[in-house]
């Protein structure tokens, strides 16, 4: 393991901010220039879409950003290109051995038309950690942020109006070069594309109904559950489809050793509230260290709640006052019920809930309605 990995991990999970990149937030884009001066947003400039009924599905936008490099080299310079399909060898490392990781972050439009990115530096650090685990080079933090900013700026007309949704940006890093024996690919591609999105779940903002899976597991100690690899998500699809066919919103997984401690939902972290104490499972290798998770912990502290990162048994979950999930895609989603061993337990939701207060604060910061005092917001234009 290189000396870089522990340093990045400490920076990612520790309380300190990555201050070195704050100044980068206000620098001009290197390859995309605004034709006229300051932002002059007009809703009529956007594409013809039903913003009030925007879901979470693929909507191809105008541009994507691509960088390539060879093994044992560094990414140097990428470029914007028109959105299109990409070609790869059938021997590509991503296709044969799943050598790939991805991130997801959002750009939001303020009332004045300007665009904001939420904590892209943290996503860049997490990608570096994942790339280290999967033996891939990764973009520098500056390169990652610049790619996200350029992608959002170039697809400006696809960013929903204020309070109508977000532009979901998907940075993807994978082995694009050909390989036959098990080993790292000889060439890698960093690709950033985007899609306008609304609510992640089809029921919109309605409370989630979770099903606790007792047999299948999402991750195991020593595996890759703690990094955002593509392989983490294919493994949850079968149980997720089964749960949805029975009327559930999503699946909550337990640990692989004891089958009694909470891990995470298919694509989000989970929190439990009892009294004035908010608890969430620790990111100790099998649970993804979510950026939204990390942000909600800080916000909860600011609002006066005690927050504990510890193991939580499923029996303790069933006695909670509130339960909610967090993630870039899902935001902060309240859980209305959890079903375990055929028993359904309901939790407090709606107005005056802690979940609602935390979620409103987060969205306020992300959209510029609440002053960012933490250095989380990066201005695009």
CSV table of C-alpha atoms in Angstrom, one decimal:
chain,number,residue,atom,x,y,z
A,1,UNK,CA,0.0,0.0,0.0
A,2,UNK,CA,1.4,3.4,-0.9
A,3,UNK,CA,1.9,6.2,1.6
A,4,UNK,CA,-0.7,8.2,-0.2
A,5,UNK,CA,-3.6,6.0,0.9
A,6,UNK,CA,-3.5,6.5,4.7
A,7,UNK,CA,-3.0,10.3,4.1
A,8,UNK,CA,-6.1,10.5,1.9
A,9,UNK,CA,-8.1,8.4,4.2
A,10,UNK,CA,-7.3,10.6,7.2
A,11,UNK,CA,-8.2,13.7,5.1
A,12,UNK,CA,-11.5,12.2,4.0
A,13,UNK,CA,-12.9,11.0,7.3
A,14,UNK,CA,-11.3,13.5,9.7
A,15,UNK,CA,-12.9,16.7,10.9
A,16,UNK,CA,-10.6,19.0,9.1
A,17,UNK,CA,-11.5,20.5,5.7
A,18,UNK,CA,-9.4,20.3,2.6
A,19,UNK,CA,-8.5,24.0,2.7
A,20,UNK,CA,-6.0,23.8,-0.1
A,21,UNK,CA,-8.8,23.5,-2.6
A,22,UNK,CA,-11.0,26.4,-1.4
A,23,UNK,CA,-9.2,28.9,-3.6
A,24,UNK,CA,-9.8,26.6,-6.6
A,25,UNK,CA,-13.6,27.0,-6.1
A,26,UNK,CA,-13.5,30.6,-7.5
A,27,UNK,CA,-11.0,30.1,-10.3
A,28,UNK,CA,-12.3,30.4,-13.9
A,29,UNK,CA,-12.7,27.3,-16.0
A,30,UNK,CA,-9.7,26.6,-18.2
A,31,UNK,CA,-11.4,25.5,-21.4
A,32,UNK,CA,-15.0,26.7,-21.2
A,33,UNK,CA,-15.6,30.4,-21.4
A,34,UNK,CA,-18.8,32.4,-20.9
A,35,UNK,CA,-19.8,34.2,-24.0
A,36,UNK,CA,-21.3,37.1,-22.0
A,37,UNK,CA,-20.4,38.5,-18.6
A,38,UNK,CA,-22.1,37.6,-15.4
A,39,UNK,CA,-24.9,35.0,-15.2
A,40,UNK,CA,-28.1,36.1,-16.8
A,41,UNK,CA,-30.3,33.0,-16.3
A,42,UNK,CA,-33.6,32.9,-18.1
A,43,UNK,CA,-35.8,29.8,-17.7
A,44,UNK,CA,-36.6,30.0,-21.4
A,45,UNK,CA,-33.0,29.1,-22.3
A,46,UNK,CA,-33.4,25.7,-20.8
A,47,UNK,CA,-34.4,22.6,-22.7
A,48,UNK,CA,-38.1,21.6,-23.2
A,49,UNK,CA,-38.6,19.4,-20.2
A,50,UNK,CA,-41.4,18.8,-17.6
A,51,UNK,CA,-39.3,20.0,-14.7
A,52,UNK,CA,-42.2,19.4,-12.3
A,53,UNK,CA,-42.2,15.7,-13.0
A,54,UNK,CA,-38.5,15.1,-13.2
A,55,UNK,CA,-37.5,11.6,-12.0
A,56,UNK,CA,-34.2,9.8,-11.7
A,57,UNK,CA,-33.5,8.2,-15.0
A,58,UNK,CA,-30.9,8.7,-17.8
A,59,UNK,CA,-31.4,11.9,-19.8
A,60,UNK,CA,-28.5,12.5,-22.2
A,61,UNK,CA,-27.2,16.0,-22.1
A,62,UNK,CA,-25.0,18.0,-24.6
A,63,UNK,CA,-21.4,17.4,-23.4
A,64,UNK,CA,-19.2,15.0,-21.4
A,65,UNK,CA,-15.6,15.3,-20.3
A,66,UNK,CA,-12.9,12.7,-21.1
A,67,UNK,CA,-9.3,12.0,-19.9
A,68,UNK,CA,-7.1,9.0,-20.6
A,69,UNK,CA,-3.8,7.8,-19.3
A,70,UNK,CA,-1.7,4.6,-19.3
A,71,UNK,CA,-0.7,2.5,-16.4
A,72,UNK,CA,2.0,4.0,-14.1
A,73,UNK,CA,1.4,7.5,-15.6
A,74,UNK,CA,-0.7,10.4,-14.5
A,75,UNK,CA,-3.7,12.0,-16.0
A,76,UNK,CA,-2.6,15.2,-17.8
A,77,UNK,CA,-5.2,17.0,-19.8
A,78,UNK,CA,-8.8,16.2,-20.6
A,79,UNK,CA,-11.3,17.7,-22.9
A,80,UNK,CA,-15.0,18.3,-23.4
A,81,UNK,CA,-16.6,16.4,-26.2
A,82,UNK,CA,-20.2,16.0,-27.4
A,83,UNK,CA,-22.1,13.4,-25.5
A,84,UNK,CA,-21.9,10.1,-27.4
A,85,UNK,CA,-21.4,6.4,-26.9
A,86,UNK,CA,-17.8,5.3,-26.3
A,87,UNK,CA,-15.9,2.4,-27.9
A,88,UNK,CA,-13.9,-0.2,-26.0
A,89,UNK,CA,-12.1,-3.4,-26.7
A,90,UNK,CA,-14.0,-6.5,-25.6
A,91,UNK,CA,-10.8,-7.2,-23.6
A,92,UNK,CA,-11.3,-4.0,-21.6
A,93,UNK,CA,-10.5,-4.3,-17.9
A,94,UNK,CA,-13.9,-2.9,-16.9
A,95,UNK,CA,-15.8,-5.4,-19.0
A,96,UNK,CA,-13.8,-8.5,-18.0
A,97,UNK,CA,-12.8,-7.9,-14.4
A,98,UNK,CA,-15.0,-5.0,-13.2
A,99,UNK,CA,-12.0,-2.6,-12.7
A,100,UNK,CA,-14.0,0.5,-12.3
A,101,UNK,CA,-15.3,3.0,-9.7
A,102,UNK,CA,-17.7,6.0,-9.9
A,103,UNK,CA,-18.8,9.0,-8.0
A,104,UNK,CA,-22.0,11.1,-8.0
A,105,UNK,CA,-22.5,14.7,-7.2
A,106,UNK,CA,-25.0,17.4,-8.0
A,107,UNK,CA,-25.0,20.9,-9.4
A,108,UNK,CA,-27.9,23.2,-8.2
A,109,UNK,CA,-29.1,26.4,-9.6
A,110,UNK,CA,-29.5,29.5,-7.4
A,111,UNK,CA,-32.3,32.0,-7.8
A,112,UNK,CA,-29.9,34.3,-9.7
A,113,UNK,CA,-29.1,31.6,-12.2
A,114,UNK,CA,-25.6,30.7,-11.0
A,115,UNK,CA,-24.6,27.1,-10.5
A,116,UNK,CA,-23.3,25.5,-7.3
A,117,UNK,CA,-21.4,22.3,-6.7
A,118,UNK,CA,-21.6,20.6,-3.3
A,119,UNK,CA,-18.3,19.3,-1.8
A,120,UNK,CA,-16.7,18.1,-5.0
A,121,UNK,CA,-13.3,17.9,-3.2
A,122,UNK,CA,-14.6,15.2,-0.9
A,123,UNK,CA,-15.8,13.2,-3.9
A,124,UNK,CA,-12.4,13.6,-5.5
A,125,UNK,CA,-10.7,12.3,-2.4
A,126,UNK,CA,-13.1,9.3,-2.2
A,127,UNK,CA,-12.3,8.5,-5.8
A,128,UNK,CA,-8.6,8.5,-5.1
A,129,UNK,CA,-9.1,6.1,-2.2
A,130,UNK,CA,-11.2,3.8,-4.5
A,131,UNK,CA,-8.6,4.0,-7.3
A,132,UNK,CA,-5.9,3.0,-4.9
A,133,UNK,CA,-7.9,-0.1,-3.9
A,134,UNK,CA,-8.5,-1.1,-7.5
A,135,UNK,CA,-4.9,-0.4,-8.7
A,136,UNK,CA,-5.8,2.5,-10.9
A,137,UNK,CA,-4.4,6.0,-11.4
A,138,UNK,CA,-6.8,8.7,-10.6
A,139,UNK,CA,-7.3,12.4,-11.5
A,140,UNK,CA,-5.8,14.9,-9.1
A,141,UNK,CA,-8.3,16.7,-6.9
A,142,UNK,CA,-7.9,19.8,-9.0
A,143,UNK,CA,-8.5,17.8,-12.2
A,144,UNK,CA,-11.6,16.1,-10.7
A,145,UNK,CA,-13.2,19.4,-9.6
A,146,UNK,CA,-12.3,21.1,-13.0
A,147,UNK,CA,-14.0,18.2,-14.9
A,148,UNK,CA,-17.1,18.5,-12.7
A,149,UNK,CA,-17.3,22.2,-13.2
A,150,UNK,CA,-16.7,22.1,-16.9
A,151,UNK,CA,-19.3,19.3,-17.3
A,152,UNK,CA,-21.9,21.3,-15.4
A,153,UNK,CA,-21.1,24.6,-17.1
A,154,UNK,CA,-21.2,23.1,-20.6
A,155,UNK,CA,-24.6,21.5,-19.8
A,156,UNK,CA,-26.0,24.6,-18.2
A,157,UNK,CA,-29.3,24.5,-20.1
A,158,UNK,CA,-30.0,21.1,-18.6
A,159,UNK,CA,-29.7,22.3,-15.0
A,160,UNK,CA,-33.3,22.4,-13.6
A,161,UNK,CA,-34.7,25.8,-12.4
A,162,UNK,CA,-34.3,26.5,-8.7
A,163,UNK,CA,-36.2,24.0,-6.5
A,164,UNK,CA,-37.1,21.8,-9.5
A,165,UNK,CA,-34.2,19.3,-9.3
A,166,UNK,CA,-30.5,19.1,-9.8
A,167,UNK,CA,-27.9,18.2,-12.5
A,168,UNK,CA,-26.5,14.9,-11.4
A,169,UNK,CA,-22.9,14.6,-12.4
A,170,UNK,CA,-21.4,11.1,-12.8
A,171,UNK,CA,-17.5,10.9,-12.8
A,172,UNK,CA,-16.5,7.4,-13.9
A,173,UNK,CA,-13.0,5.9,-13.7
A,174,UNK,CA,-12.3,2.5,-15.3
A,175,UNK,CA,-9.8,0.2,-17.0
A,176,UNK,CA,-10.4,0.8,-20.7
A,177,UNK,CA,-7.3,-1.0,-22.0
A,178,UNK,CA,-7.3,-4.7,-23.1
A,179,UNK,CA,-6.3,-7.4,-20.6
A,180,UNK,CA,-6.8,-11.2,-20.6
A,181,UNK,CA,-5.1,-12.4,-17.5
A,182,UNK,CA,-6.3,-11.0,-14.1
A,183,UNK,CA,-4.4,-7.8,-13.6
A,184,UNK,CA,-4.7,-4.0,-14.0
A,185,UNK,CA,-5.6,-2.7,-17.5
A,186,UNK,CA,-2.8,-1.0,-19.5
A,187,UNK,CA,-5.0,2.1,-20.1
A,188,UNK,CA,-7.6,4.0,-18.1
A,189,UNK,CA,-10.4,6.4,-18.9
A,190,UNK,CA,-11.9,9.1,-16.6
A,191,UNK,CA,-15.3,10.1,-18.0
A,192,UNK,CA,-17.7,12.7,-16.5
A,193,UNK,CA,-21.2,13.1,-17.8
A,194,UNK,CA,-24.5,14.4,-16.5
A,195,UNK,CA,-28.3,14.1,-16.4
A,196,UNK,CA,-31.0,16.3,-14.9
A,197,UNK,CA,-32.7,14.5,-12.0
A,198,UNK,CA,-35.5,14.9,-9.5
A,199,UNK,CA,-36.4,12.5,-6.7
A,200,UNK,CA,-34.5,9.3,-6.6
A,201,UNK,CA,-37.5,7.2,-5.4
A,202,UNK,CA,-40.6,6.8,-7.6
A,203,UNK,CA,-42.8,7.7,-4.7
A,204,UNK,CA,-41.2,11.1,-4.6
A,205,UNK,CA,-40.8,12.5,-1.1
A,206,UNK,CA,-43.1,9.9,0.5
A,207,UNK,CA,-41.5,8.0,3.5
A,208,UNK,CA,-39.6,4.9,2.6
A,209,UNK,CA,-40.7,1.4,3.5
A,210,UNK,CA,-37.6,-0.8,4.0
A,211,UNK,CA,-37.2,-4.5,4.1
A,212,UNK,CA,-34.4,-6.0,6.2
A,213,UNK,CA,-32.6,-8.7,4.3
A,214,UNK,CA,-31.6,-11.6,6.6
A,215,UNK,CA,-29.6,-13.9,4.2
A,216,UNK,CA,-27.9,-12.0,1.4
A,217,UNK,CA,-25.2,-9.5,2.3
A,218,UNK,CA,-24.0,-6.4,0.5
A,219,UNK,CA,-20.4,-6.5,1.7
A,220,UNK,CA,-17.9,-8.4,3.9
A,221,UNK,CA,-14.8,-7.5,5.9
A,222,UNK,CA,-11.7,-7.2,3.7
A,223,UNK,CA,-13.8,-6.6,0.5
A,224,UNK,CA,-14.6,-3.4,-1.3
A,225,UNK,CA,-17.8,-2.4,0.4
A,226,UNK,CA,-16.1,0.8,1.7
A,227,UNK,CA,-15.2,2.1,-1.8
A,228,UNK,CA,-17.6,3.1,-4.6
A,229,UNK,CA,-16.8,0.2,-7.0
A,230,UNK,CA,-19.2,-0.8,-9.7
A,231,UNK,CA,-19.3,-4.3,-8.3
A,232,UNK,CA,-21.1,-3.1,-5.1
A,233,UNK,CA,-24.3,-2.3,-6.9
A,234,UNK,CA,-24.8,-5.3,-9.2
A,235,UNK,CA,-24.9,-7.5,-6.2
A,236,UNK,CA,-27.9,-5.8,-4.7
A,237,UNK,CA,-30.2,-5.8,-7.7
A,238,UNK,CA,-31.8,-9.2,-7.3
A,239,UNK,CA,-33.0,-8.5,-3.7
A,240,UNK,CA,-34.0,-5.0,-4.5
A,241,UNK,CA,-36.2,-6.1,-7.4
A,242,UNK,CA,-37.8,-8.8,-5.1
A,243,UNK,CA,-38.4,-6.2,-2.4
A,244,UNK,CA,-40.0,-3.7,-4.8
A,245,UNK,CA,-42.2,-6.4,-6.2
A,246,UNK,CA,-43.6,-6.8,-2.7
A,247,UNK,CA,-44.3,-3.1,-2.2
A,248,UNK,CA,-41.1,-2.1,-0.4
A,249,UNK,CA,-39.0,1.0,-1.3
A,250,UNK,CA,-35.6,-0.5,-0.7
A,251,UNK,CA,-33.5,-3.1,1.2
A,252,UNK,CA,-31.6,-2.7,4.4
A,253,UNK,CA,-28.6,-5.0,4.7
A,254,UNK,CA,-27.1,-6.5,7.8
A,255,UNK,CA,-23.4,-7.4,8.6
A,256,UNK,CA,-22.1,-10.5,7.0
A,257,UNK,CA,-20.6,-12.0,10.3
A,258,UNK,CA,-23.4,-11.7,12.9
A,259,UNK,CA,-26.4,-10.9,10.6
A,260,UNK,CA,-27.6,-8.6,13.3
A,261,UNK,CA,-25.9,-5.2,12.9
A,262,UNK,CA,-27.1,-2.5,10.4
A,263,UNK,CA,-24.9,-1.9,7.4
A,264,UNK,CA,-26.5,0.3,4.7
A,265,UNK,CA,-29.4,0.4,2.3
A,266,UNK,CA,-28.8,-0.5,-1.4
A,267,UNK,CA,-27.4,2.9,-2.3
A,268,UNK,CA,-27.5,5.0,0.8
A,269,UNK,CA,-26.4,5.2,4.5
A,270,UNK,CA,-28.8,4.9,7.4
A,271,UNK,CA,-29.4,6.8,10.5
A,272,UNK,CA,-31.4,6.0,13.7
A,273,UNK,CA,-32.8,8.6,16.1
A,274,UNK,CA,-33.7,7.8,19.8
A,275,UNK,CA,-34.4,10.7,22.0
A,276,UNK,CA,-31.8,13.4,21.2
A,277,UNK,CA,-29.2,10.9,20.1
A,278,UNK,CA,-28.6,10.2,16.4
A,279,UNK,CA,-26.7,7.0,15.6
A,280,UNK,CA,-25.2,5.6,12.3
A,281,UNK,CA,-23.0,2.6,11.6
A,282,UNK,CA,-19.3,3.3,11.4
A,283,UNK,CA,-17.6,3.3,8.0
A,284,UNK,CA,-15.1,0.6,9.0
A,285,UNK,CA,-14.5,-1.0,5.7
A,286,UNK,CA,-17.9,-2.5,4.7
A,287,UNK,CA,-19.9,0.7,4.6
A,288,UNK,CA,-19.4,3.5,2.1
A,289,UNK,CA,-18.3,6.8,3.7
A,290,UNK,CA,-21.0,8.9,2.1
A,291,UNK,CA,-20.5,12.6,1.5
A,292,UNK,CA,-24.1,13.4,2.5
A,293,UNK,CA,-23.7,11.1,5.5
A,294,UNK,CA,-20.6,13.1,6.6
A,295,UNK,CA,-22.4,16.4,6.0
A,296,UNK,CA,-25.5,15.4,8.0
A,297,UNK,CA,-23.3,14.4,11.0
A,298,UNK,CA,-21.9,17.9,11.0
A,299,UNK,CA,-25.3,19.6,10.6
A,300,UNK,CA,-26.7,17.4,13.4
A,301,UNK,CA,-23.9,18.5,15.7
A,302,UNK,CA,-24.6,22.1,14.8
A,303,UNK,CA,-28.3,21.7,15.6
A,304,UNK,CA,-27.4,20.4,19.1
A,305,UNK,CA,-27.8,16.7,18.6
A,306,UNK,CA,-25.5,14.1,20.0
A,307,UNK,CA,-24.2,11.9,17.1
A,308,UNK,CA,-22.7,8.4,17.6
A,309,UNK,CA,-20.9,6.4,15.0
A,310,UNK,CA,-21.3,2.8,16.3
A,311,UNK,CA,-22.7,-0.6,15.6
A,312,UNK,CA,-26.5,-0.7,15.7
A,313,UNK,CA,-28.4,-3.9,16.1
A,314,UNK,CA,-31.5,-4.5,14.1
A,315,UNK,CA,-33.5,-4.9,17.3
A,316,UNK,CA,-32.3,-1.5,18.4
A,317,UNK,CA,-33.5,-0.1,15.1
A,318,UNK,CA,-37.0,-1.4,15.7
A,319,UNK,CA,-37.2,0.7,18.9
A,320,UNK,CA,-36.1,4.0,17.2
A,321,UNK,CA,-38.1,7.2,17.1
A,322,UNK,CA,-37.0,8.1,13.6
A,323,UNK,CA,-35.0,6.4,10.9
A,324,UNK,CA,-33.7,8.1,7.7
A,325,UNK,CA,-31.3,7.5,4.8
A,326,UNK,CA,-28.8,9.7,3.2
A,327,UNK,CA,-26.9,9.8,-0.1
A,328,UNK,CA,-26.1,12.1,-3.0
A,329,UNK,CA,-29.0,10.7,-5.0
A,330,UNK,CA,-31.5,10.2,-2.3
A,331,UNK,CA,-30.7,13.3,-0.3
A,332,UNK,CA,-32.1,12.9,3.2
A,333,UNK,CA,-35.1,10.5,3.0
A,334,UNK,CA,-37.3,9.6,5.9
A,335,UNK,CA,-38.2,6.0,6.6
A,336,UNK,CA,-41.8,5.4,7.5
A,337,UNK,CA,-41.5,1.7,8.3
A,338,UNK,CA,-39.1,-1.2,8.5
A,339,UNK,CA,-40.1,-4.8,8.2
A,340,UNK,CA,-38.0,-7.5,9.9
A,341,UNK,CA,-38.9,-11.1,10.2
A,342,UNK,CA,-42.4,-10.3,9.1
A,343,UNK,CA,-42.9,-7.6,11.7
A,344,UNK,CA,-43.5,-4.0,10.5
A,345,UNK,CA,-42.5,-1.1,12.7
A,346,UNK,CA,-43.5,2.5,11.9
A,347,UNK,CA,-41.5,5.6,12.7
A,348,UNK,CA,-42.2,9.4,13.0
A,349,UNK,CA,-42.1,11.3,9.7
A,350,UNK,CA,-43.2,14.6,8.3
A,351,UNK,CA,-43.3,18.1,9.8
A,352,UNK,CA,-41.4,18.7,13.0
A,353,UNK,CA,-39.3,15.6,12.5
A,354,UNK,CA,-35.5,15.7,13.0
A,355,UNK,CA,-35.1,14.2,9.5
A,356,UNK,CA,-37.1,17.1,8.0
A,357,UNK,CA,-34.9,19.7,9.9
A,358,UNK,CA,-31.7,18.1,8.8
A,359,UNK,CA,-32.8,17.7,5.2
A,360,UNK,CA,-34.0,21.3,4.9
A,361,UNK,CA,-30.7,22.6,6.3
A,362,UNK,CA,-28.7,20.5,3.9
A,363,UNK,CA,-30.8,21.5,0.8
A,364,UNK,CA,-30.6,25.1,1.9
A,365,UNK,CA,-26.8,25.1,1.9
A,366,UNK,CA,-26.7,23.2,-1.4
A,367,UNK,CA,-28.9,25.7,-3.1
A,368,UNK,CA,-27.5,28.8,-1.6
A,369,UNK,CA,-30.6,29.7,0.5
A,370,UNK,CA,-28.5,29.2,3.7
A,371,UNK,CA,-25.1,30.8,4.0
A,372,UNK,CA,-22.3,28.3,3.6
A,373,UNK,CA,-20.0,28.8,6.6
A,374,UNK,CA,-18.2,25.5,6.1
A,375,UNK,CA,-16.6,25.9,2.7
A,376,UNK,CA,-18.8,23.2,1.2
A,377,UNK,CA,-20.0,25.1,-1.8
A,378,UNK,CA,-18.0,25.6,-5.0
A,379,UNK,CA,-19.3,28.2,-7.4
A,380,UNK,CA,-19.3,27.3,-11.1
A,381,UNK,CA,-20.5,30.5,-12.6
